mmCIF file of C-alpha atoms in Angstrom:
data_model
loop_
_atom_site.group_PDB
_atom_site.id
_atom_site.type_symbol
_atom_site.label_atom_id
_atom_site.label_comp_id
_atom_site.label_asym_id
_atom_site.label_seq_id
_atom_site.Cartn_x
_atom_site.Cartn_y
_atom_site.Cartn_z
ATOM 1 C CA UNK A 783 -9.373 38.951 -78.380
ATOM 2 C CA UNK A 784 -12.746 37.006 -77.775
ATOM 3 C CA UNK A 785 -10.801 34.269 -80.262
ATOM 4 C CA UNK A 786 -7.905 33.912 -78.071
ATOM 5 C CA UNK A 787 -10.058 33.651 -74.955
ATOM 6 C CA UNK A 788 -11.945 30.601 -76.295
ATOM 7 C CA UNK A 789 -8.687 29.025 -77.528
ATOM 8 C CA UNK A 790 -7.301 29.098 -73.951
ATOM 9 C CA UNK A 791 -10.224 28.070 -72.574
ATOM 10 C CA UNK A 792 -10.786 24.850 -74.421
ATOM 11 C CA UNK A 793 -6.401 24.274 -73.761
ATOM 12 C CA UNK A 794 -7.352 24.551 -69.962
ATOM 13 C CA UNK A 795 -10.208 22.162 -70.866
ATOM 14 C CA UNK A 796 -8.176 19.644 -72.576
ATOM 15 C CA UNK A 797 -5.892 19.394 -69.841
ATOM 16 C CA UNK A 798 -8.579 18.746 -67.044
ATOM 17 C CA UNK A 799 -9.473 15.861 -69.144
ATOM 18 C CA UNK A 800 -6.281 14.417 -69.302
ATOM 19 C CA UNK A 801 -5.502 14.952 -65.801
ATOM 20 C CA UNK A 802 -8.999 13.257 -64.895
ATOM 21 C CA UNK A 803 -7.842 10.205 -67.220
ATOM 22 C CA UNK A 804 -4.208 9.946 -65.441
ATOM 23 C CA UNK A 805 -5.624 9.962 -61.942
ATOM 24 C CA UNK A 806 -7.987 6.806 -62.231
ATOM 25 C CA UNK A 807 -5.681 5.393 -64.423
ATOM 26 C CA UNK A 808 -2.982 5.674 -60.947
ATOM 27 C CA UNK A 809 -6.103 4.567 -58.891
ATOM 28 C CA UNK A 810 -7.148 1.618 -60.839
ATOM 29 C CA UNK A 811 -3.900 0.474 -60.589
ATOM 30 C CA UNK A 812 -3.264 1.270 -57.163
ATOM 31 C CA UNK A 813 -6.307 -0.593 -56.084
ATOM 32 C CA UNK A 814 -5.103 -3.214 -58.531
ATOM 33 C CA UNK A 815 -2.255 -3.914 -56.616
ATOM 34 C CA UNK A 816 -3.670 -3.448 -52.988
ATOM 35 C CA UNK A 817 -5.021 -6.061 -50.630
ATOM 36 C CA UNK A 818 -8.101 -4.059 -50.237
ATOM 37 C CA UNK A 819 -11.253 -6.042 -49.524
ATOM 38 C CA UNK A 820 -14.239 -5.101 -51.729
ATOM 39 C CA UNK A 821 -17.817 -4.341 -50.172
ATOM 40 C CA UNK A 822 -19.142 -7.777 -50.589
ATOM 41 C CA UNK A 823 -15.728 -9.331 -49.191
ATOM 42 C CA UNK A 824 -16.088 -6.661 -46.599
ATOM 43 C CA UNK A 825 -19.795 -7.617 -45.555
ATOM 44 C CA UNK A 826 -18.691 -11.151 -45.821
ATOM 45 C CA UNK A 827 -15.884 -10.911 -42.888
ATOM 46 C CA UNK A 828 -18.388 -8.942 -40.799
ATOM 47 C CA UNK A 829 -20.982 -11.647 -41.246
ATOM 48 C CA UNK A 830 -17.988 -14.749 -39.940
ATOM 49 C CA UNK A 831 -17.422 -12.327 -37.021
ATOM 50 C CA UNK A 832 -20.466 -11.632 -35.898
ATOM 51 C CA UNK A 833 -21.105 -15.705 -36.106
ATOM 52 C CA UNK A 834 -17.776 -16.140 -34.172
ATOM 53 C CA UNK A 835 -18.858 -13.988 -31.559
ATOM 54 C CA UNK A 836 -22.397 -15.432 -31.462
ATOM 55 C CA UNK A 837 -20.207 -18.968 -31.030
ATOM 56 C CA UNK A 838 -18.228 -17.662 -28.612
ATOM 57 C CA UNK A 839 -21.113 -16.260 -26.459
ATOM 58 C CA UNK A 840 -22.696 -19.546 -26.873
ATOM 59 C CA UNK A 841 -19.545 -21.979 -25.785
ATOM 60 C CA UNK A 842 -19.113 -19.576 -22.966
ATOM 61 C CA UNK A 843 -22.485 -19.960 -21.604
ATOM 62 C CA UNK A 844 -21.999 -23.636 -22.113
ATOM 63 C CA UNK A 845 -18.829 -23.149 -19.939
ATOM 64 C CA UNK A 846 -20.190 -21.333 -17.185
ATOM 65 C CA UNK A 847 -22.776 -23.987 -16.824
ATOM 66 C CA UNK A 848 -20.527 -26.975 -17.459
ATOM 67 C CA UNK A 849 -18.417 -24.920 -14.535
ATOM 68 C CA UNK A 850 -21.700 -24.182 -12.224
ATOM 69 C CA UNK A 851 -22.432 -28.097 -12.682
ATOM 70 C CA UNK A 852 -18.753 -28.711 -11.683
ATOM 71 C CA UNK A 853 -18.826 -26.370 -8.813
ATOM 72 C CA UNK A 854 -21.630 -27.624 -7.628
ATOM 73 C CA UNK A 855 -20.924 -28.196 -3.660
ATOM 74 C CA UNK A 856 -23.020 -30.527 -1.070
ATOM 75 C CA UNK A 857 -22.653 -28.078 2.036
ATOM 76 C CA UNK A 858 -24.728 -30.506 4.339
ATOM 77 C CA UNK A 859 -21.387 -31.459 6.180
ATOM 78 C CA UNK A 860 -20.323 -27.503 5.979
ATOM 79 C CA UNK A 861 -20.809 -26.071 9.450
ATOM 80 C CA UNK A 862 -24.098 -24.266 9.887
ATOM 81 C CA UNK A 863 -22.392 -21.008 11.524
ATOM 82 C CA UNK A 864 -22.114 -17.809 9.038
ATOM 83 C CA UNK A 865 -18.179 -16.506 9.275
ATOM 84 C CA UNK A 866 -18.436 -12.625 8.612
ATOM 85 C CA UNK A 867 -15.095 -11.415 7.265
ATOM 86 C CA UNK A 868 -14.969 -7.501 7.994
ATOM 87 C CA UNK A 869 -12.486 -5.524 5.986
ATOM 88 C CA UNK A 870 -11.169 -1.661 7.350
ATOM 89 C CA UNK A 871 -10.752 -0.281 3.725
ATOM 90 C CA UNK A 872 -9.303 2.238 1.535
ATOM 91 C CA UNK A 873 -7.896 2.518 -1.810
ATOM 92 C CA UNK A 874 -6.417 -0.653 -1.836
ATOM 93 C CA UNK A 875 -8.313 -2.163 -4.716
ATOM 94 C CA UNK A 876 -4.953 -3.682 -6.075
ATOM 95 C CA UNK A 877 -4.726 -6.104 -2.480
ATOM 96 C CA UNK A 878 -8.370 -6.646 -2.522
ATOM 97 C CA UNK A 879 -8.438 -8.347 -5.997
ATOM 98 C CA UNK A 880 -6.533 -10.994 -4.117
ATOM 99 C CA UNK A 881 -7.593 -10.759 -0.746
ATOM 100 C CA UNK A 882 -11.501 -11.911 -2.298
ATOM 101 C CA UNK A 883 -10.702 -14.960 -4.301
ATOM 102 C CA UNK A 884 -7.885 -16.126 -2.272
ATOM 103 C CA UNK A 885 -9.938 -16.266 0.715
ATOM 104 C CA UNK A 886 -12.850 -17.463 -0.838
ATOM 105 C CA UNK A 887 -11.295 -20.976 -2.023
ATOM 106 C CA UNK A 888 -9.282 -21.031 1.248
ATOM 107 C CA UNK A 889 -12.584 -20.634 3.761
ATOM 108 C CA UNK A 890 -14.236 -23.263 0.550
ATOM 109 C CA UNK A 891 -11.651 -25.391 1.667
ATOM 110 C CA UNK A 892 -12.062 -25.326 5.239
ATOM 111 C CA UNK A 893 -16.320 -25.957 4.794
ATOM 112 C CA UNK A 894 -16.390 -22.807 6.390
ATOM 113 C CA UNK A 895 -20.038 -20.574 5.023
ATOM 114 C CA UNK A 896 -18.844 -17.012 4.639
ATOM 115 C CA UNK A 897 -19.580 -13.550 3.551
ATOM 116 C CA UNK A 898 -17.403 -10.694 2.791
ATOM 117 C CA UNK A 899 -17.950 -7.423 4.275
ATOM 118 C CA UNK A 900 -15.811 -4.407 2.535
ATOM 119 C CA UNK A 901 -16.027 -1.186 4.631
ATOM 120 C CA UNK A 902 -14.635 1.393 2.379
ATOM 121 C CA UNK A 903 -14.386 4.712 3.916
ATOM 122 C CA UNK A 904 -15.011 7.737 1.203
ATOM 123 C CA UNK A 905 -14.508 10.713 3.712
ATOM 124 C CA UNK A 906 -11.970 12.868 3.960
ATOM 125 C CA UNK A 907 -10.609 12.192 7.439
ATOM 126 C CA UNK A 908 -7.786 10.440 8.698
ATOM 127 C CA UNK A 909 -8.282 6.433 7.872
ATOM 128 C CA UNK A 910 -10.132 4.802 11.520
ATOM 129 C CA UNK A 911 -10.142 1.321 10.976
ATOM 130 C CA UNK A 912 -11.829 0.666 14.367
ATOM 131 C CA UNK A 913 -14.854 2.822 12.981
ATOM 132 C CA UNK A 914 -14.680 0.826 10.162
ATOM 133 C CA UNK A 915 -15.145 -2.221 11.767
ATOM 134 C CA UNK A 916 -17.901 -0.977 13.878
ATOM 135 C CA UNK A 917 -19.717 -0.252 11.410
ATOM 136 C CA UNK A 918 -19.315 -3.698 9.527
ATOM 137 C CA UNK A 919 -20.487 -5.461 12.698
ATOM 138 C CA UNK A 920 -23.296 -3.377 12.744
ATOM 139 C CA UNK A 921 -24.219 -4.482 8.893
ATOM 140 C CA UNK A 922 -23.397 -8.030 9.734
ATOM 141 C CA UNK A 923 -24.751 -8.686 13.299
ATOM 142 C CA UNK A 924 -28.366 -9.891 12.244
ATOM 143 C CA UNK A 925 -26.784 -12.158 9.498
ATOM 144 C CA UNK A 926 -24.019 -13.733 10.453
ATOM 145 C CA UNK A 927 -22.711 -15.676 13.808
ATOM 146 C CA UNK A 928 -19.252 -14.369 14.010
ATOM 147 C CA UNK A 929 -16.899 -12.267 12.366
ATOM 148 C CA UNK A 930 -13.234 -11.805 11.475
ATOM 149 C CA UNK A 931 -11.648 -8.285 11.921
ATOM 150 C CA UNK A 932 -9.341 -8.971 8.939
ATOM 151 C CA UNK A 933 -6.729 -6.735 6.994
ATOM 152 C CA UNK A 934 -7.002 -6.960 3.238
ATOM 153 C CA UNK A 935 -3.223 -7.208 3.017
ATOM 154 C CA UNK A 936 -2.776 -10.290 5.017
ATOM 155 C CA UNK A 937 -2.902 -13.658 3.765
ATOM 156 C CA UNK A 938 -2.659 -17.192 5.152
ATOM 157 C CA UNK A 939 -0.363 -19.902 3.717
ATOM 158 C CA UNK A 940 -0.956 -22.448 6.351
ATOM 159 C CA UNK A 941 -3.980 -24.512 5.725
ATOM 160 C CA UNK A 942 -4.210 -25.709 9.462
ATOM 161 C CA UNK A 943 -5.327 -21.995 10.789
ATOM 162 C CA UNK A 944 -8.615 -22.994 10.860
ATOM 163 C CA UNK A 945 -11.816 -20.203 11.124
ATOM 164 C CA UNK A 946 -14.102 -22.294 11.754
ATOM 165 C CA UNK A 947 -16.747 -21.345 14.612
ATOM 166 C CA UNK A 948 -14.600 -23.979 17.255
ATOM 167 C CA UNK A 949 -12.163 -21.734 17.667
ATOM 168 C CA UNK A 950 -14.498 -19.085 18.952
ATOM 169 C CA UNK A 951 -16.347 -21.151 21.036
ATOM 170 C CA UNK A 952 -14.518 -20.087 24.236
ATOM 171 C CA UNK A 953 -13.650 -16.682 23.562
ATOM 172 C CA UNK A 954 -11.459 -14.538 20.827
ATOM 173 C CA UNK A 955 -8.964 -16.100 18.852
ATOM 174 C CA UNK A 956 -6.281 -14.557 17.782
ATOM 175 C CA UNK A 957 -4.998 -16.178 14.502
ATOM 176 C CA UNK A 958 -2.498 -13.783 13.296
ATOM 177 C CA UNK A 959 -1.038 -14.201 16.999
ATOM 178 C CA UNK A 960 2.719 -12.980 18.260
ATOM 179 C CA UNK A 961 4.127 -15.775 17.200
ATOM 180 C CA UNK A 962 3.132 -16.314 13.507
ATOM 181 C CA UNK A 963 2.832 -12.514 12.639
ATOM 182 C CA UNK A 964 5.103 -11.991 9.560
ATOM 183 C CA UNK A 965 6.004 -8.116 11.475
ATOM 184 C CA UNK A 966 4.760 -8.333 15.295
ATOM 185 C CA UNK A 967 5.643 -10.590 18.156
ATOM 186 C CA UNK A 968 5.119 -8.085 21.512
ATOM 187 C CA UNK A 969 2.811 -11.221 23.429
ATOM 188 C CA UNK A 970 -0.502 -8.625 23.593
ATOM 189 C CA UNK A 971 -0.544 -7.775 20.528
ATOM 190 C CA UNK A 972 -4.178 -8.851 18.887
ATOM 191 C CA UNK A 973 -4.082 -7.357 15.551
ATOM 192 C CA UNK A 974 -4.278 -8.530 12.127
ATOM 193 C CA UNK A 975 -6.881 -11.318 12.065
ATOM 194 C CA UNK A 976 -8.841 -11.550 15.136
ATOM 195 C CA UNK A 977 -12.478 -14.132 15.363
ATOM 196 C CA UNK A 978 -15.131 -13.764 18.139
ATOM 197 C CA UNK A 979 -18.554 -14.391 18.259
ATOM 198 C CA UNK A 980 -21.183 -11.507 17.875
ATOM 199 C CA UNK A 981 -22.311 -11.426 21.443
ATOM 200 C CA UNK A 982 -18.725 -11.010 22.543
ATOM 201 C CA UNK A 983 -18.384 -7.966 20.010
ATOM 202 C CA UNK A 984 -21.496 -6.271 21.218
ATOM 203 C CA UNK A 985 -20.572 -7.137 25.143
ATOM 204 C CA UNK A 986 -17.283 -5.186 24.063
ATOM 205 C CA UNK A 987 -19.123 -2.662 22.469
ATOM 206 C CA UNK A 988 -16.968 -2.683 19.676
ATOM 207 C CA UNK A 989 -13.835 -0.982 19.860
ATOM 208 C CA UNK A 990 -12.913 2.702 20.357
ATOM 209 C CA UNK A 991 -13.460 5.331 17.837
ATOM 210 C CA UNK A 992 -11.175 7.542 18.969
ATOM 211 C CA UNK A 993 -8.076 6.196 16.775
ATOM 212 C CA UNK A 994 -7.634 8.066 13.593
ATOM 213 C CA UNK A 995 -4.739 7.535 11.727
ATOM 214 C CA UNK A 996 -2.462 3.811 12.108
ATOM 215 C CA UNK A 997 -2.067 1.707 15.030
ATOM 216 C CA UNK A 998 -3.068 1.690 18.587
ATOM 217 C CA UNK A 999 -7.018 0.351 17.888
ATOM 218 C CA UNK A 1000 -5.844 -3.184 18.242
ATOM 219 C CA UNK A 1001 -4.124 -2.459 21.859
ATOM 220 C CA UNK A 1002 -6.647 -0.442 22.904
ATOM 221 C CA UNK A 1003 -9.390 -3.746 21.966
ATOM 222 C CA UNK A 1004 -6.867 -6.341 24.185
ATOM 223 C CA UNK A 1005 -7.460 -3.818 26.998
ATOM 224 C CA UNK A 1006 -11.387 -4.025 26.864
ATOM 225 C CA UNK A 1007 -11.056 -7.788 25.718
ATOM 226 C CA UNK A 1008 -8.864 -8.511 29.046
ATOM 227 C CA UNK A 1009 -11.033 -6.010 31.405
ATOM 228 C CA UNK A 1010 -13.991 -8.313 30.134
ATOM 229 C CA UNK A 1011 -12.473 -12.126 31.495
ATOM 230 C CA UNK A 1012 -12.430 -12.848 27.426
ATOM 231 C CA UNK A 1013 -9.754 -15.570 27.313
ATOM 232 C CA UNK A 1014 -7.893 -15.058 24.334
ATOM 233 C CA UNK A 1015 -6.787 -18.089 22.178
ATOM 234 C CA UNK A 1016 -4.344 -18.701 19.559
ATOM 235 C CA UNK A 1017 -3.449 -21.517 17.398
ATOM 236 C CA UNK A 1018 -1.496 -24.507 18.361
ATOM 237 C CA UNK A 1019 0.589 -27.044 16.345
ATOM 238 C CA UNK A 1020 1.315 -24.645 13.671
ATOM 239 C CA UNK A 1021 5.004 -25.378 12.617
ATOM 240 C CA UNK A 1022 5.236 -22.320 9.502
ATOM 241 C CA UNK A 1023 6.100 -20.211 11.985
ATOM 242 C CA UNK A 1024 6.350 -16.256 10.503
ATOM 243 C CA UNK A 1025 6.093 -17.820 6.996
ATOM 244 C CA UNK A 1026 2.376 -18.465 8.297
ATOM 245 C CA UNK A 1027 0.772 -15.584 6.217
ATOM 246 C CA UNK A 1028 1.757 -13.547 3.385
ATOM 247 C CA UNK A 1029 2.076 -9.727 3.759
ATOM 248 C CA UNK A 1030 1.475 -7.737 0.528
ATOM 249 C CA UNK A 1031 1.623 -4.154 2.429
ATOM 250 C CA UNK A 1032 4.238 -1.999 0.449
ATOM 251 C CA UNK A 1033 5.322 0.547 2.848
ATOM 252 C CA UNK A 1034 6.978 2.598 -0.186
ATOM 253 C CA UNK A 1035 4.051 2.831 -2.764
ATOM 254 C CA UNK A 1036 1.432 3.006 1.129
ATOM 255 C CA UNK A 1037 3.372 4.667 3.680
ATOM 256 C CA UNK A 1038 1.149 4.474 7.071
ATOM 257 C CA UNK A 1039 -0.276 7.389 8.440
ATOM 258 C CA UNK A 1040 1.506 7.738 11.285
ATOM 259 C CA UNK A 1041 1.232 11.236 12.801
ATOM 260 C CA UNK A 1042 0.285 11.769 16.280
ATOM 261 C CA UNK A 1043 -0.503 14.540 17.930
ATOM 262 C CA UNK A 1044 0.503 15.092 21.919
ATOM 263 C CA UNK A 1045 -2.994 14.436 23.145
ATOM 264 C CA UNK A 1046 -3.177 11.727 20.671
ATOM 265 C CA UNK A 1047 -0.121 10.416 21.654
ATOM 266 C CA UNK A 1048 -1.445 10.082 25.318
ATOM 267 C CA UNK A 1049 -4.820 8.717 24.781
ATOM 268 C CA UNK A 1050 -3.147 6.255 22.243
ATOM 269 C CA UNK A 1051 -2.294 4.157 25.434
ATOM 270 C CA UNK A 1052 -5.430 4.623 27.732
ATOM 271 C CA UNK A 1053 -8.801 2.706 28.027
ATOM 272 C CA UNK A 1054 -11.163 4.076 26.277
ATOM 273 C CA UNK A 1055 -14.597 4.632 28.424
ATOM 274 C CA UNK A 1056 -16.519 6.859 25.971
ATOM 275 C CA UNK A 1057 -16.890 5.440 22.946
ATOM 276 C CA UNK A 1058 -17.416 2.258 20.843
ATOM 277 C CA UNK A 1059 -20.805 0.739 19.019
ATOM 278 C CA UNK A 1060 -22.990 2.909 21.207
ATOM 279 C CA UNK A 1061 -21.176 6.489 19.797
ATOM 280 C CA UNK A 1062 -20.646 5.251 16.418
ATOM 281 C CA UNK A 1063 -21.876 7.527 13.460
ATOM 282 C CA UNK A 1064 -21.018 7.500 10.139
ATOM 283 C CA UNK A 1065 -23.381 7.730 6.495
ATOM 284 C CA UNK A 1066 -23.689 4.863 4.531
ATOM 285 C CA UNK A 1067 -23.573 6.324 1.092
ATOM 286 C CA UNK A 1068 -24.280 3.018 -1.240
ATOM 287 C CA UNK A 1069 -23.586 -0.209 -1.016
ATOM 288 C CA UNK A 1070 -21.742 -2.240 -4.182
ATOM 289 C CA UNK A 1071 -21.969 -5.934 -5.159
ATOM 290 C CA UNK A 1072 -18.799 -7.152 -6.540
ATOM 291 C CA UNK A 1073 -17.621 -10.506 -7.781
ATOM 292 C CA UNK A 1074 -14.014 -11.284 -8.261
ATOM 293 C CA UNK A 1075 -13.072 -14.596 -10.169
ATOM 294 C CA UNK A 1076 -16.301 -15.819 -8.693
ATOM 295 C CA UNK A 1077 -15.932 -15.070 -5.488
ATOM 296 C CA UNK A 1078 -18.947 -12.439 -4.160
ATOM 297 C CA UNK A 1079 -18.752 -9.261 -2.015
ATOM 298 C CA UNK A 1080 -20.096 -6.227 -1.078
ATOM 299 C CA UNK A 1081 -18.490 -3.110 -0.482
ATOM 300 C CA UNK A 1082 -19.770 -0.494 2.002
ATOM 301 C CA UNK A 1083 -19.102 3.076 0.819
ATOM 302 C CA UNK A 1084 -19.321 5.217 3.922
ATOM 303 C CA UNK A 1085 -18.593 8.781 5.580
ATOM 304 C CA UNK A 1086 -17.366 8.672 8.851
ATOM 305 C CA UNK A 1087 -18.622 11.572 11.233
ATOM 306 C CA UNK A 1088 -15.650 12.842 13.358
ATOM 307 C CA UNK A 1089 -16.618 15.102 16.885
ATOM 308 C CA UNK A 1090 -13.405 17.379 16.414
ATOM 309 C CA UNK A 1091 -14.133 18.684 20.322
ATOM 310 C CA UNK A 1092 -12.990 14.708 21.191
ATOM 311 C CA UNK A 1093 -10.694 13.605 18.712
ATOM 312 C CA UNK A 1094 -9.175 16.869 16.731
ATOM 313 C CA UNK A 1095 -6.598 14.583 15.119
ATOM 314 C CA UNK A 1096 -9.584 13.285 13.067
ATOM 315 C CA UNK A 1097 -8.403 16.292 10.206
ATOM 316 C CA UNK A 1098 -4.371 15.367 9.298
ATOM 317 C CA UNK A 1099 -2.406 18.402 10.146
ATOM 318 C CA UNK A 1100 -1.300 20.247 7.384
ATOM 319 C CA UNK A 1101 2.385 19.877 6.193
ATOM 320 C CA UNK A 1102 4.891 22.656 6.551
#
């Protein structure tokens, strides 16, 4: 018995062996035939890429500089005055990729010294663009001689609408007026891109906080604008017509928040006494340096505060 155990032992033995043999025998041959790299080929491709990207680095910092050295502008015959564009924002980082660079070569263009101003509201009330732009004078006023209220997802395609500090000189301008707006033509309207001085903004005290949700703000700002003897200007000679600006606003993918309650409804129309830079509160929560293709701004992250005993339509109404 203990015979025939050994026997079948050193079989099973045997045939390990010749297994073992058979399977590097398929794996030499295998690895024969492959396009496998060996270790020093391996190390040797890591080496040429690490090179290449050391290259690369190098030629683009040779680039940049050649580009900096390029770019180099004489501003002495730019005018002096600071142009403050002031962006109502949220979640419309797609239009703002754009918006930045676009409008940075186009004010370049013009000689026109400018910074952008990105007032991204983080809350969760209804959007208030008027806040918004409250609150972007407010960061602005101490650096800057006048401001645009601009919206991020209008454009213009006429090089002759000019934002330079003459057009101010005198009062408001209207740039985006009735009768270049690709959408509005009612002869009061004032929205889109508007330009006044500082001291005109803070004589105004801003506009009204009181509109949460879309529209009215703009109305609301000719009323104070008008009550004030502001004479409102607009541009001449322009022959584009409403091909004057692009519009990127998709109503499908952004529909507008247009729900109004009844007492919103009414004080949608009315002067509003009560509130403006003087009743504005909000947190800022950080503040965020961007660059796009270049072009620099900084985005204000901030947290409206909403008094739901004036303006209850602050909160959106829940749907049924």
């Amino acid at each position: 018995m203990a015979k025939v155990r050994r026997l079948t032992i050193t079989k099973l033995f045997i045939v390990l062996i010749f297994l073992t043999c058979i399977v590097s025998m398929v794996l030499m041959i295998t690895y024969t035939n492959c396009n496998c790299e060996s270790s020093e080929e391996i190390e040797h491709r890591l080496k040429n890429i690490k090179c290449s990207r050391e290259k690369e680095h190098t030629d683009n910092e040779i680039g940049r500089n050649e580009n900096l050295n390029e770019n180099a502008v004489d501003m002495t015959d730019w005018q002096p005055q600071v142009l403050a564009i002031i962006v109502p924002f949220r979640d419309r980082f797609e239009e703002l990729l754009q918006f930045v660079p676009y409008m940075d070569k186009f004010l370049n263009m013009q000689k026109v010294r400018h910074e952008f101003y990105i007032v991204n509201q983080v809350d969760g009330y209804r959007f208030n663009r008027a806040s918004l732009l409250n609150i972007g004078y407010m960061q602005a006023k101490d650096k800057c001689d006048y401001l645009v209220m601009h919206d991020v997802d209008l454009l213009p395609r006429n090089e002759h609408l000019s934002y330079s500090f003459d057009v101010v000189k005198n009062g408001p301008h209207h740039l985006s007026s009735y009768e270049l707006h690709p959408r509005y033509s009612y002869k009061t309207f004032v929205g889109g891109i508007l330009l006044l001085q500082m001291k005109h903004y803070q004589m105004l005290n801003g506009l009204s906080n009181k509109f949460w949700g879309w529209g009215r703000e703009d109305d609301e700002f000719y009323m104070r604008m008008k009550e004030a003897d502001l004479e409102i200007s607009r541009p001449e000679g322009i022959t584009t017509g409403r091909e004057s600006f692009y519009h990127m606003h998709d109503k499908v993918r952004r529909p507008r928040d247009m729900e109004r309650s009844h007492e919103q409804r009414k004080d949608s129309f009315k002067r509003d006494h009560l509130t403006g830079l003087d009743t504005l509160q909000y947190e800022l929560i950080r503040t965020h340096k961007l660059k796009i293709e270049g072009a620099s701004c900084t985005i204000y992250h901030v947290k409206l505060i909403c008094d739901e005993n004036l303006t209850p339509w602050c909160v959106s109404t829940p749907k049924r």
